[in-house]
Amino acid sequence: MKNLTLEIIRLSLTFEGLMETNQVLHEISLNIAPKEKVALVGESGSGKSVTARLILGLLQSRAKTKIQGAIRFEGQEFGWITEKERDQLRGTRMSMIFQDPVSALNPVYNIETQFHEVLRRKYPLITRRQVRKEAIKILEDVHIVHPERVLKSFPFQLSGGMNQRVMIAMGLINKPTLLIADEPGTALDVTVQDQTLHLMQEMVAKRETSVFLISHNLGVVREFSDRLYVIYQGRIVEEGKTEDVFADPRHPYTKALLAAVPGITSGNTIADVINDTSAFRAPKEVH
Ligand SMILES: Nc1ncnc2c1ncn2[C@@H]1O[C@H](COP(=O)(O)OP(=O)(O)O)[C@@H](O)[C@H]1O
Ligand SMILES: [Mg+2]
């Protein structure tokens, strides 16, 4: 049997501060098969981003952290590989696209240099010329009309939408088997966010990449995932094929989430529901 792309097994996470401890994940288990698009949906503060960061090995915290459970990537358990090997996986076999492309890109290097950095992780000896060739090819795939010009630009010289395309291109250039997208584009306006998601969908369809889509927005999840997990206060409370969960939500929290989106069950378009995210936002966004 082919390995699952990702397996999270009873993963718990606790932040141990000086004054208090805060358990933010409670034995969550989930898996993603090759080529599958799986969503993790829940309101702000429910533990979505910490899950993504644990998978990528990017969790940073001033507080001490206690982690239990296991993460397996393509059959390999993270507990058994070295930091260096783990580091090597990032940007090569798994990559991430973020909410805000501008802060994820490096402001002091032009786009070409940043493509070079990314490609060098997989091909340490790659030449400048090969970088340019590969980068232009993938920038064309994300429908950028003047790729040479974009390569010479710095992130601040490009629009939010352009940066987002660049980000998707960089995330996929090394042909990762898993793409993690944490609220992609939500820092940008709704139209750009929608374009971002469609572009991501188009790109992964060509490449047969698995996607782990993290979102507080049920409209987005319905359109862009095959299967979903609902997370509530650090616990997975429901899982299933996306269409089944929408047709027949089981957990009261999922029902409440669905009920909170006006018209979500009556066939509204994504553009209608995407505008109403107020129901899922706690007063303060935590990322
Ligand atoms: N580095 C950190 N140190 C301490 N607590 C954190 C840290 N990162 C996240 N948290 C806490 O973990 C919980 C989940 O956060 P997060 O995963 O960012 O939620 P979201 O579902 O909105 O992405 C929140 O209560 C948050 O305050
Ligand atoms: Mg988050």
GROMACS .gro file of C-alpha atoms and ligand atoms in nm:
model
  315
    1MET     CA    1   0.000   0.000   0.000
    2LYS     CA    2   0.117   0.346  -0.083
    3ASN     CA    3   0.215   0.560   0.213
    4LEU     CA    4  -0.012   0.834   0.330
    5THR     CA    5   0.133   1.176   0.256
    6LEU     CA    6   0.071   1.298   0.606
    7GLU     CA    7  -0.039   1.130   0.924
    8ILE     CA    8  -0.092   1.309   1.251
    9ILE     CA    9  -0.143   1.072   1.538
   10ARG     CA   10  -0.289   1.192   1.869
   11LEU     CA   11  -0.093   1.513   1.864
   12SER     CA   12  -0.110   1.730   2.174
   13LEU     CA   13   0.056   2.063   2.236
   14THR     CA   14   0.085   2.257   2.558
   15PHE     CA   15   0.249   2.593   2.614
   16GLU     CA   16   0.400   2.603   2.959
   17GLY     CA   17   0.438   2.961   3.070
   18LEU     CA   18   0.572   3.086   3.401
   19MET     CA   19   0.229   3.157   3.539
   20GLU     CA   20   0.004   2.919   3.353
   21THR     CA   21  -0.006   2.630   3.114
   22ASN     CA   22  -0.224   2.636   2.807
   23GLN     CA   23  -0.304   2.315   2.624
   24VAL     CA   24  -0.394   2.418   2.271
   25LEU     CA   25  -0.410   2.081   2.094
   26HIS     CA   26  -0.580   1.777   2.245
   27GLU     CA   27  -0.485   1.449   2.078
   28ILE     CA   28  -0.570   1.553   1.726
   29SER     CA   29  -0.544   1.288   1.457
   30LEU     CA   30  -0.574   1.344   1.087
   31ASN     CA   31  -0.437   1.214   0.762
   32ILE     CA   32  -0.391   1.317   0.403
   33ALA     CA   33  -0.360   1.071   0.116
   34PRO     CA   34  -0.154   1.140  -0.196
   35LYS     CA   35  -0.323   1.402  -0.417
   36GLU     CA   36  -0.596   1.461  -0.161
   37LYS     CA   37  -0.713   1.809  -0.064
   38VAL     CA   38  -0.790   1.814   0.304
   39ALA     CA   39  -0.912   2.112   0.502
   40LEU     CA   40  -0.882   2.200   0.867
   41VAL     CA   41  -1.159   2.440   0.953
   42GLY     CA   42  -1.233   2.621   1.277
   43GLU     CA   43  -1.262   2.965   1.424
   44SER     CA   44  -0.973   3.187   1.514
   45GLY     CA   45  -0.767   3.057   1.806
   46SER     CA   46  -0.881   2.695   1.765
   47GLY     CA   47  -0.530   2.564   1.693
   48LYS     CA   48  -0.503   2.559   1.314
   49SER     CA   49  -0.181   2.753   1.267
   50VAL     CA   50   0.004   2.577   1.548
   51THR     CA   51  -0.082   2.249   1.376
   52ALA     CA   52   0.066   2.375   1.049
   53ARG     CA   53   0.376   2.496   1.228
   54LEU     CA   54   0.425   2.165   1.404
   55ILE     CA   55   0.409   1.982   1.072
   56LEU     CA   56   0.669   2.214   0.923
   57GLY     CA   57   0.882   2.220   1.236
   58LEU     CA   58   0.843   2.596   1.253
   59LEU     CA   59   0.676   2.642   1.587
   60GLN     CA   60   0.841   2.923   1.774
   61SER     CA   61   0.752   3.015   2.124
   62ARG     CA   62   0.888   3.199   2.421
   63ALA     CA   63   0.698   2.961   2.643
   64LYS     CA   64   0.819   2.605   2.689
   65THR     CA   65   0.630   2.360   2.474
   66LYS     CA   66   0.526   2.007   2.549
   67ILE     CA   67   0.446   1.799   2.242
   68GLN     CA   68   0.300   1.451   2.246
   69GLY     CA   69   0.191   1.219   1.970
   70ALA     CA   70   0.347   1.168   1.631
   71ILE     CA   71   0.369   1.315   1.285
   72ARG     CA   72   0.454   1.097   0.989
   73PHE     CA   73   0.535   1.235   0.650
   74GLU     CA   74   0.538   0.985   0.363
   75GLY     CA   75   0.570   0.706   0.615
   76GLN     CA   76   0.865   0.862   0.793
   77GLU     CA   77   0.821   0.961   1.153
   78PHE     CA   78   0.953   1.302   1.248
   79GLY     CA   79   1.070   1.180   1.584
   80TRP     CA   80   1.328   0.970   1.401
   81ILE     CA   81   1.486   1.219   1.168
   82THR     CA   82   1.744   1.483   1.248
   83GLU     CA   83   1.684   1.857   1.250
   84LYS     CA   84   1.893   1.882   0.936
   85GLU     CA   85   1.683   1.627   0.751
   86ARG     CA   86   1.369   1.798   0.875
   87ASP     CA   87   1.499   2.129   0.755
   88GLN     CA   88   1.575   1.975   0.418
   89LEU     CA   89   1.214   1.863   0.379
   90ARG     CA   90   1.085   2.217   0.408
   91GLY     CA   91   1.062   2.387   0.076
   92THR     CA   92   1.141   2.066  -0.108
   93ARG     CA   93   0.897   1.785  -0.027
   94MET     CA   94   0.661   2.003   0.173
   95SER     CA   95   0.602   2.371   0.143
   96MET     CA   96   0.376   2.639   0.273
   97ILE     CA   97   0.191   2.939   0.147
   98PHE     CA   98   0.085   3.201   0.392
   99GLN     CA   99  -0.185   3.448   0.465
  100ASP     CA  100   0.025   3.746   0.380
  101PRO     CA  101   0.271   3.698   0.093
  102VAL     CA  102   0.448   4.027   0.150
  103SER     CA  103   0.561   3.939   0.498
  104ALA     CA  104   0.649   3.585   0.388
  105LEU     CA  105   0.876   3.708   0.109
  106ASN     CA  106   1.206   3.867   0.193
  107PRO     CA  107   1.190   4.245   0.141
  108VAL     CA  108   1.561   4.296   0.076
  109TYR     CA  109   1.611   4.051  -0.211
  110ASN     CA  110   1.462   4.060  -0.557
  111ILE     CA  111   1.234   3.778  -0.666
  112GLU     CA  112   1.501   3.604  -0.872
  113THR     CA  113   1.734   3.578  -0.574
  114GLN     CA  114   1.452   3.434  -0.369
  115PHE     CA  115   1.378   3.173  -0.634
  116HIS     CA  116   1.748   3.091  -0.627
  117GLU     CA  117   1.734   3.033  -0.251
  118VAL     CA  118   1.434   2.803  -0.287
  119LEU     CA  119   1.577   2.601  -0.576
  120ARG     CA  120   1.914   2.570  -0.406
  121ARG     CA  121   1.750   2.374  -0.125
  122LYS     CA  122   1.680   2.096  -0.371
  123TYR     CA  123   1.956   2.154  -0.626
  124PRO     CA  124   2.256   2.291  -0.436
  125LEU     CA  125   2.461   2.344  -0.752
  126ILE     CA  126   2.197   2.512  -0.966
  127THR     CA  127   2.325   2.798  -1.179
  128ARG     CA  128   2.178   3.146  -1.208
  129ARG     CA  129   2.081   3.072  -1.564
  130GLN     CA  130   1.892   2.755  -1.472
  131VAL     CA  131   1.719   2.944  -1.192
  132ARG     CA  132   1.601   3.205  -1.438
  133LYS     CA  133   1.477   2.942  -1.681
  134GLU     CA  134   1.286   2.743  -1.417
  135ALA     CA  135   1.146   3.056  -1.252
  136ILE     CA  136   1.022   3.202  -1.580
  137LYS     CA  137   0.852   2.874  -1.664
  138ILE     CA  138   0.661   2.856  -1.338
  139LEU     CA  139   0.578   3.230  -1.336
  140GLU     CA  140   0.417   3.177  -1.675
  141ASP     CA  141   0.219   2.890  -1.524
  142VAL     CA  142   0.078   3.128  -1.264
  143HIS     CA  143  -0.023   3.362  -1.546
  144ILE     CA  144   0.237   3.631  -1.498
  145VAL     CA  145   0.273   3.815  -1.825
  146HIS     CA  146   0.621   3.966  -1.787
  147PRO     CA  147   0.811   3.711  -1.580
  148GLU     CA  148   1.154   3.862  -1.655
  149ARG     CA  149   1.040   4.193  -1.516
  150VAL     CA  150   0.894   4.030  -1.205
  151LEU     CA  151   1.221   3.845  -1.141
  152LYS     CA  152   1.405   4.176  -1.123
  153SER     CA  153   1.149   4.327  -0.885
  154PHE     CA  154   1.143   4.348  -0.509
  155PRO     CA  155   0.824   4.239  -0.328
  156PHE     CA  156   0.728   4.597  -0.239
  157GLN     CA  157   0.723   4.686  -0.609
  158LEU     CA  158   0.457   4.425  -0.683
  159SER     CA  159   0.087   4.426  -0.603
  160GLY     CA  160  -0.057   4.196  -0.339
  161GLY     CA  161  -0.202   3.972  -0.607
  162MET     CA  162   0.132   3.948  -0.789
  163ASN     CA  163   0.315   3.866  -0.469
  164GLN     CA  164   0.062   3.596  -0.399
  165ARG     CA  165   0.125   3.441  -0.742
  166VAL     CA  166   0.498   3.456  -0.681
  167MET     CA  167   0.446   3.289  -0.346
  168ILE     CA  168   0.245   3.005  -0.501
  169ALA     CA  169   0.510   2.964  -0.771
  170MET     CA  170   0.787   2.948  -0.511
  171GLY     CA  171   0.586   2.705  -0.303
  172LEU     CA  172   0.551   2.467  -0.594
  173ILE     CA  173   0.873   2.505  -0.792
  174ASN     CA  174   1.044   2.217  -0.613
  175LYS     CA  175   0.742   1.992  -0.676
  176PRO     CA  176   0.656   1.922  -0.313
  177THR     CA  177   0.424   1.633  -0.237
  178LEU     CA  178   0.243   1.840   0.027
  179LEU     CA  179   0.141   2.203   0.011
  180ILE     CA  180   0.021   2.360   0.333
  181ALA     CA  181  -0.187   2.672   0.283
  182ASP     CA  182  -0.270   2.861   0.601
  183GLU     CA  183  -0.556   3.100   0.525
  184PRO     CA  184  -0.399   3.181   0.189
  185GLY     CA  185  -0.456   3.537   0.080
  186THR     CA  186  -0.683   3.640   0.364
  187ALA     CA  187  -0.459   3.936   0.436
  188LEU     CA  188  -0.550   4.060   0.088
  189ASP     CA  189  -0.883   4.169  -0.053
  190VAL     CA  190  -1.158   3.922  -0.127
  191THR     CA  191  -1.110   3.916  -0.504
  192VAL     CA  192  -0.740   3.845  -0.472
  193GLN     CA  193  -0.810   3.580  -0.212
  194ASP     CA  194  -1.052   3.408  -0.446
  195GLN     CA  195  -0.804   3.425  -0.734
  196THR     CA  196  -0.533   3.286  -0.509
  197LEU     CA  197  -0.742   2.984  -0.419
  198HIS     CA  198  -0.839   2.915  -0.778
  199LEU     CA  199  -0.482   2.948  -0.893
  200MET     CA  200  -0.364   2.717  -0.618
  201GLN     CA  201  -0.625   2.464  -0.723
  202GLU     CA  202  -0.521   2.485  -1.087
  203MET     CA  203  -0.153   2.449  -1.003
  204VAL     CA  204  -0.189   2.150  -0.773
  205ALA     CA  205  -0.419   1.971  -1.018
  206LYS     CA  206  -0.136   1.977  -1.273
  207ARG     CA  207   0.123   1.864  -1.025
  208GLU     CA  208  -0.065   1.604  -0.822
  209THR     CA  209   0.028   1.767  -0.495
  210SER     CA  210  -0.163   1.697  -0.174
  211VAL     CA  211  -0.303   2.007  -0.009
  212PHE     CA  212  -0.363   2.085   0.354
  213LEU     CA  213  -0.591   2.387   0.347
  214ILE     CA  214  -0.637   2.577   0.669
  215SER     CA  215  -0.928   2.816   0.690
  216HIS     CA  216  -1.189   2.969   0.916
  217ASN     CA  217  -1.410   3.016   0.612
  218LEU     CA  218  -1.655   2.737   0.538
  219GLY     CA  219  -1.731   2.872   0.193
  220VAL     CA  220  -1.366   2.837   0.099
  221VAL     CA  221  -1.344   2.491   0.248
  222ARG     CA  222  -1.651   2.372   0.066
  223GLU     CA  223  -1.514   2.480  -0.268
  224PHE     CA  224  -1.154   2.372  -0.230
  225SER     CA  225  -1.140   2.052  -0.026
  226ASP     CA  226  -1.229   1.686  -0.076
  227ARG     CA  227  -1.239   1.606   0.291
  228LEU     CA  228  -1.239   1.817   0.604
  229TYR     CA  229  -1.171   1.815   0.973
  230VAL     CA  230  -1.347   2.057   1.206
  231ILE     CA  231  -1.136   2.179   1.494
  232TYR     CA  232  -1.289   2.336   1.803
  233GLN     CA  233  -1.080   2.451   2.096
  234GLY     CA  234  -0.792   2.226   2.000
  235ARG     CA  235  -1.002   1.916   1.942
  236ILE     CA  236  -1.114   1.755   1.617
  237VAL     CA  237  -1.489   1.737   1.659
  238GLU     CA  238  -1.593   1.621   1.315
  239GLU     CA  239  -1.444   1.480   1.000
  240GLY     CA  240  -1.572   1.352   0.672
  241LYS     CA  241  -1.599   1.406   0.303
  242THR     CA  242  -1.668   1.774   0.249
  243GLU     CA  243  -1.997   1.724   0.070
  244ASP     CA  244  -2.121   1.482   0.336
  245VAL     CA  245  -2.040   1.717   0.621
  246PHE     CA  246  -2.215   2.004   0.446
  247ALA     CA  247  -2.517   1.789   0.371
  248ASP     CA  248  -2.539   1.641   0.717
  249PRO     CA  249  -2.326   1.799   0.989
  250ARG     CA  250  -2.314   1.585   1.302
  251HIS     CA  251  -2.145   1.786   1.572
  252PRO     CA  252  -2.332   2.080   1.730
  253TYR     CA  253  -2.031   2.303   1.670
  254THR     CA  254  -2.026   2.222   1.299
  255LYS     CA  255  -2.399   2.291   1.283
  256ALA     CA  256  -2.343   2.621   1.456
  257LEU     CA  257  -2.062   2.709   1.213
  258LEU     CA  258  -2.287   2.632   0.920
  259ALA     CA  259  -2.581   2.817   1.064
  260ALA     CA  260  -2.362   3.122   1.122
  261VAL     CA  261  -2.300   3.164   0.751
  262PRO     CA  262  -2.604   3.321   0.595
  263GLY     CA  263  -2.721   3.119   0.301
  264ILE     CA  264  -2.441   2.865   0.303
  265THR     CA  265  -2.683   2.575   0.286
  266SER     CA  266  -2.901   2.735   0.023
  267GLY     CA  267  -2.653   2.723  -0.261
  268ASN     CA  268  -2.498   3.068  -0.244
  269THR     CA  269  -2.185   3.129  -0.442
  270ILE     CA  270  -1.847   3.151  -0.282
  271ALA     CA  271  -1.835   3.523  -0.349
  272ASP     CA  272  -2.144   3.564  -0.133
  273VAL     CA  273  -2.018   3.371   0.163
  274ILE     CA  274  -1.656   3.477   0.140
  275ASN     CA  275  -1.761   3.830   0.228
  276ASP     CA  276  -1.911   3.724   0.553
  277THR     CA  277  -1.637   3.597   0.772
  278SER     CA  278  -1.744   3.794   1.078
  279ALA     CA  279  -1.910   3.491   1.230
  280PHE     CA  280  -1.579   3.307   1.256
  281ARG     CA  281  -1.357   3.580   1.384
  282ALA     CA  282  -1.292   3.612   1.749
  283PRO     CA  283  -1.240   3.978   1.848
  284LYS     CA  284  -0.868   3.950   1.804
  285GLU     CA  285  -0.700   3.748   1.529
  286VAL     CA  286  -0.421   3.523   1.648
  287HIS     CA  287  -0.179   3.376   1.399
  288LIG     N1  288   0.395   3.088   2.018
  288LIG     C1  289   0.289   3.077   2.100
  288LIG     N2  290   0.304   3.085   2.233
  288LIG     C2  291   0.198   3.070   2.315
  288LIG     N3  292   0.072   3.047   2.276
  288LIG     C3  293   0.050   3.038   2.143
  288LIG     C4  294   0.157   3.052   2.047
  288LIG     N4  295   0.104   3.038   1.923
  288LIG     C5  296  -0.028   3.015   1.940
  288LIG     N5  297  -0.062   3.016   2.071
  288LIG     C6  298  -0.196   2.989   2.125
  288LIG     O1  299  -0.244   2.870   2.068
  288LIG     C7  300  -0.384   2.877   2.039
  288LIG     C8  301  -0.407   2.841   1.895
  288LIG     O2  302  -0.348   2.941   1.811
  288LIG     P1  303  -0.347   2.930   1.652
  288LIG     O3  304  -0.304   2.794   1.613
  288LIG     O4  305  -0.268   3.044   1.602
  288LIG     O5  306  -0.502   2.951   1.617
  288LIG     P2  307  -0.571   2.963   1.473
  288LIG     O6  308  -0.671   2.852   1.469
  288LIG     O7  309  -0.639   3.096   1.472
  288LIG     O8  310  -0.466   2.953   1.368
  288LIG     C9  311  -0.425   3.020   2.075
  288LIG     O9  312  -0.485   3.015   2.203
  288LIG    C10  313  -0.296   3.095   2.079
  288LIG    O10  314  -0.304   3.200   2.173
  289MG      MG  315  -0.411   3.094   1.219
   0.00000   0.00000   0.00000
